[in-house]
Amino acid sequence: MRFASAALALSATALVAAQNVVVEVGSVATAEGGIFQFIPNDITAANGTTVTFRFTGAPGNHTVTQSSFADPCNPLAGGFDSGFVFIPPTNTTETPEFTLTITDDSRPIWFYCKQLIPAPHCSAGMVGAINAPTSGSNTLANFVSAARAFQGSSGQGEGGLAGVGASASAAPSPIAGGASLVGAPTSGAAAPTQTSPPSSGSPSGSGANTSPSPTATGNGASALGSSWLLALGAVMGVIVA
Ligand SMILES: [Cu+2]
């Protein structure tokens, strides 16, 4: 009987570990909620659960970047970060995926999209949470409200594969069919830096914004330099091609 109980417990553990939640990153202009959203944005996931972010919004250029309730549109020190995944309008091949494994379900995990073009996605409400409290002040609704109230450019610092309470084992993949990845995360949970350029390209469903000009105020503005223009040129080349 003792063996049977142990086997039962083992299988229950395996069941929990096998759970997966899928979140779509970005959408289309005609969708309810528009382009700038994670679907769903309210995720419940126990330890061992995997949360797979699928960059389905086409065209799109988004990130999944860990932040905090207190500062929804800036990267959390030691947080995870997918990097910028650009999806062209005509991407018909495999969808890039970024998969987190939950390592601490005892506290909420907050995240945002740090893309600034054509306007900061975080301020447009492109945020989400894993295991957010359903009562009290730190609810997802309050987090969304705080993000929408955020002024200036959301933080561009790069996180890593490993985050706080959740970690990825690989950068978004596959990157194919015209998709590109800028600022791919590397191993470790280094503190976010402000030296990386934001990505570029037009996440607009209409593709109308071809001359993005992120405002020169706020966090990370000093990083907007020649490397950013180079990245823009590279992505625009993809669009033109
Ligand atoms: Cu976005």
mmCIF file of C-alpha atoms in Angstrom, residues 4-159:
data_model
loop_
_atom_site.group_PDB
_atom_site.id
_atom_site.type_symbol
_atom_site.label_atom_id
_atom_site.label_comp_id
_atom_site.label_asym_id
_atom_site.label_seq_id
_atom_site.Cartn_x
_atom_site.Cartn_y
_atom_site.Cartn_z
ATOM 1 C CA ALA A 4 0.845 2.360 -4.245
ATOM 2 C CA SER A 5 0.521 5.663 -2.396
ATOM 3 C CA ALA A 6 3.971 6.702 -3.487
ATOM 4 C CA ALA A 7 3.180 5.814 -7.082
ATOM 5 C CA LEU A 8 -0.029 7.796 -6.879
ATOM 6 C CA ALA A 9 1.793 10.815 -5.492
ATOM 7 C CA LEU A 10 4.403 10.514 -8.208
ATOM 8 C CA SER A 11 1.827 10.418 -10.966
ATOM 9 C CA ALA A 12 0.053 13.422 -9.476
ATOM 10 C CA THR A 13 3.325 15.322 -9.506
ATOM 11 C CA ALA A 14 3.910 14.346 -13.097
ATOM 12 C CA LEU A 15 0.459 15.601 -14.016
ATOM 13 C CA VAL A 16 1.154 18.969 -12.459
ATOM 14 C CA ALA A 17 4.530 19.233 -14.167
ATOM 15 C CA ALA A 18 2.969 18.496 -17.519
ATOM 16 C CA GLN A 19 0.600 21.460 -17.402
ATOM 17 C CA ASN A 20 1.073 24.135 -19.986
ATOM 18 C CA VAL A 21 -0.552 27.498 -20.516
ATOM 19 C CA VAL A 22 -0.443 29.196 -23.901
ATOM 20 C CA VAL A 23 -0.433 32.977 -24.189
ATOM 21 C CA GLU A 24 -0.696 34.772 -27.512
ATOM 22 C CA VAL A 25 1.556 37.806 -27.863
ATOM 23 C CA GLY A 26 0.082 40.626 -29.897
ATOM 24 C CA SER A 27 -3.011 40.518 -31.983
ATOM 25 C CA VAL A 28 -4.563 42.309 -34.936
ATOM 26 C CA ALA A 29 -6.234 45.692 -35.138
ATOM 27 C CA THR A 30 -9.636 44.197 -35.742
ATOM 28 C CA ALA A 31 -9.480 42.030 -32.627
ATOM 29 C CA GLU A 32 -11.279 42.995 -29.459
ATOM 30 C CA GLY A 33 -8.670 44.824 -27.433
ATOM 31 C CA GLY A 34 -6.584 45.660 -30.509
ATOM 32 C CA ILE A 35 -2.993 44.824 -31.327
ATOM 33 C CA PHE A 36 -1.325 45.527 -28.033
ATOM 34 C CA GLN A 37 -2.291 42.690 -25.735
ATOM 35 C CA PHE A 38 -1.385 39.351 -24.256
ATOM 36 C CA ILE A 39 -4.173 36.788 -24.587
ATOM 37 C CA PRO A 40 -4.900 35.783 -21.885
ATOM 38 C CA ASN A 41 -3.218 38.341 -19.641
ATOM 39 C CA ASP A 42 -4.388 36.784 -16.384
ATOM 40 C CA ILE A 43 -2.590 33.491 -15.858
ATOM 41 C CA THR A 44 -2.654 31.054 -12.997
ATOM 42 C CA ALA A 45 0.247 28.633 -12.977
ATOM 43 C CA ALA A 46 1.636 26.409 -10.229
ATOM 44 C CA ASN A 47 5.283 25.498 -9.841
ATOM 45 C CA GLY A 48 6.445 23.338 -12.703
ATOM 46 C CA THR A 49 3.814 24.669 -15.077
ATOM 47 C CA THR A 50 5.124 25.963 -18.366
ATOM 48 C CA VAL A 51 3.775 29.163 -19.852
ATOM 49 C CA THR A 52 4.370 29.372 -23.572
ATOM 50 C CA PHE A 53 4.221 32.806 -25.162
ATOM 51 C CA ARG A 54 3.422 32.484 -28.858
ATOM 52 C CA PHE A 55 4.205 35.511 -31.012
ATOM 53 C CA THR A 56 1.113 35.205 -33.154
ATOM 54 C CA GLY A 57 0.388 38.891 -33.779
ATOM 55 C CA ALA A 58 1.297 39.562 -37.416
ATOM 56 C CA PRO A 59 2.615 42.008 -38.231
ATOM 57 C CA GLY A 60 4.061 42.575 -34.801
ATOM 58 C CA ASN A 61 7.152 43.402 -32.833
ATOM 59 C CA HIS A 62 6.789 42.587 -29.167
ATOM 60 C CA THR A 63 8.590 41.433 -26.056
ATOM 61 C CA VAL A 64 7.698 39.551 -22.893
ATOM 62 C CA THR A 65 9.625 41.405 -20.197
ATOM 63 C CA GLN A 66 9.331 40.931 -16.459
ATOM 64 C CA SER A 67 8.497 44.024 -14.420
ATOM 65 C CA SER A 68 6.960 44.657 -11.023
ATOM 66 C CA PHE A 69 3.612 45.770 -9.686
ATOM 67 C CA ALA A 70 5.142 48.994 -8.426
ATOM 68 C CA ASP A 71 6.795 49.796 -11.754
ATOM 69 C CA PRO A 72 4.823 48.070 -14.517
ATOM 70 C CA CYS A 73 6.637 49.501 -17.529
ATOM 71 C CA ASN A 74 10.241 49.079 -16.463
ATOM 72 C CA PRO A 75 12.277 45.876 -16.300
ATOM 73 C CA LEU A 76 12.650 44.100 -12.994
ATOM 74 C CA ALA A 77 16.249 43.584 -11.867
ATOM 75 C CA GLY A 78 17.073 39.963 -12.552
ATOM 76 C CA GLY A 79 13.913 39.510 -14.566
ATOM 77 C CA PHE A 80 13.246 37.444 -17.681
ATOM 78 C CA ASP A 81 13.044 39.047 -21.095
ATOM 79 C CA SER A 82 12.279 37.496 -24.460
ATOM 80 C CA GLY A 83 13.927 40.214 -26.510
ATOM 81 C CA PHE A 84 12.138 41.809 -29.474
ATOM 82 C CA VAL A 85 10.437 39.306 -31.733
ATOM 83 C CA PHE A 86 9.479 40.791 -35.079
ATOM 84 C CA ILE A 87 6.782 39.035 -37.071
ATOM 85 C CA PRO A 88 6.290 40.222 -40.655
ATOM 86 C CA PRO A 89 2.817 40.606 -42.132
ATOM 87 C CA THR A 90 3.211 37.557 -44.285
ATOM 88 C CA ASN A 91 4.784 35.160 -41.824
ATOM 89 C CA THR A 92 3.318 31.796 -42.708
ATOM 90 C CA THR A 93 5.849 29.505 -41.145
ATOM 91 C CA GLU A 94 6.240 28.369 -37.570
ATOM 92 C CA THR A 95 5.384 30.786 -34.770
ATOM 93 C CA PRO A 96 8.247 31.788 -32.458
ATOM 94 C CA GLU A 97 7.672 30.673 -28.880
ATOM 95 C CA PHE A 98 9.172 31.728 -25.562
ATOM 96 C CA THR A 99 8.481 29.283 -22.757
ATOM 97 C CA LEU A 100 8.785 30.022 -19.059
ATOM 98 C CA THR A 101 8.724 27.423 -16.321
ATOM 99 C CA ILE A 102 7.209 28.622 -13.065
ATOM 100 C CA THR A 103 9.630 28.222 -10.170
ATOM 101 C CA ASP A 104 7.892 30.249 -7.466
ATOM 102 C CA ASP A 105 4.117 30.404 -7.445
ATOM 103 C CA SER A 106 4.000 31.997 -3.996
ATOM 104 C CA ARG A 107 4.130 35.509 -5.363
ATOM 105 C CA PRO A 108 2.880 37.270 -8.503
ATOM 106 C CA ILE A 109 4.926 37.560 -11.677
ATOM 107 C CA TRP A 110 4.263 40.761 -13.626
ATOM 108 C CA PHE A 111 5.314 41.396 -17.201
ATOM 109 C CA TYR A 112 4.976 43.917 -20.036
ATOM 110 C CA CYS A 113 5.906 44.511 -23.664
ATOM 111 C CA LYS A 114 8.717 47.057 -23.935
ATOM 112 C CA GLN A 115 8.192 47.958 -27.598
ATOM 113 C CA LEU A 116 7.946 51.747 -28.149
ATOM 114 C CA ILE A 117 6.757 51.807 -31.747
ATOM 115 C CA PRO A 118 4.424 53.311 -32.811
ATOM 116 C CA ALA A 119 3.750 54.204 -29.172
ATOM 117 C CA PRO A 120 4.759 52.456 -25.952
ATOM 118 C CA HIS A 121 2.838 49.203 -25.879
ATOM 119 C CA CYS A 122 2.950 49.079 -22.082
ATOM 120 C CA SER A 123 1.015 52.317 -21.829
ATOM 121 C CA ALA A 124 -1.441 50.864 -24.324
ATOM 122 C CA GLY A 125 -2.118 48.156 -21.767
ATOM 123 C CA MET A 126 0.121 45.397 -23.125
ATOM 124 C CA VAL A 127 0.845 43.851 -19.747
ATOM 125 C CA GLY A 128 -0.037 40.684 -17.908
ATOM 126 C CA ALA A 129 0.454 38.714 -14.751
ATOM 127 C CA ILE A 130 0.988 35.198 -13.534
ATOM 128 C CA ASN A 131 -0.604 34.402 -10.175
ATOM 129 C CA ALA A 132 -1.820 37.921 -9.488
ATOM 130 C CA PRO A 133 -3.823 38.380 -6.283
ATOM 131 C CA THR A 134 -7.563 38.433 -6.871
ATOM 132 C CA SER A 135 -8.201 40.750 -3.950
ATOM 133 C CA GLY A 136 -6.475 43.585 -2.189
ATOM 134 C CA SER A 137 -4.663 46.378 -3.980
ATOM 135 C CA ASN A 138 -2.222 44.414 -6.138
ATOM 136 C CA THR A 139 -4.722 43.041 -8.611
ATOM 137 C CA LEU A 140 -4.197 42.678 -12.339
ATOM 138 C CA ALA A 141 -6.813 45.378 -12.933
ATOM 139 C CA ASN A 142 -4.806 47.826 -10.844
ATOM 140 C CA PHE A 143 -1.607 46.761 -12.609
ATOM 141 C CA VAL A 144 -3.195 47.454 -16.009
ATOM 142 C CA SER A 145 -4.412 50.825 -14.781
ATOM 143 C CA ALA A 146 -0.936 51.732 -13.570
ATOM 144 C CA ALA A 147 0.572 50.707 -16.912
ATOM 145 C CA ARG A 148 -1.924 52.819 -18.830
ATOM 146 C CA ALA A 149 -1.064 55.765 -16.610
ATOM 147 C CA PHE A 150 2.667 55.372 -17.217
ATOM 148 C CA GLN A 151 4.213 58.390 -18.885
ATOM 149 C CA GLY A 152 7.188 58.440 -21.254
ATOM 150 C CA SER A 153 9.099 55.545 -22.726
ATOM 151 C CA SER A 154 8.895 52.203 -21.027
ATOM 152 C CA GLY A 155 12.202 50.715 -19.903
ATOM 153 C CA GLN A 156 14.421 49.137 -22.546
ATOM 154 C CA GLY A 157 16.861 47.322 -20.269
ATOM 155 C CA GLU A 158 17.515 43.718 -21.197
ATOM 156 C CA GLY A 159 16.696 40.864 -18.892
#
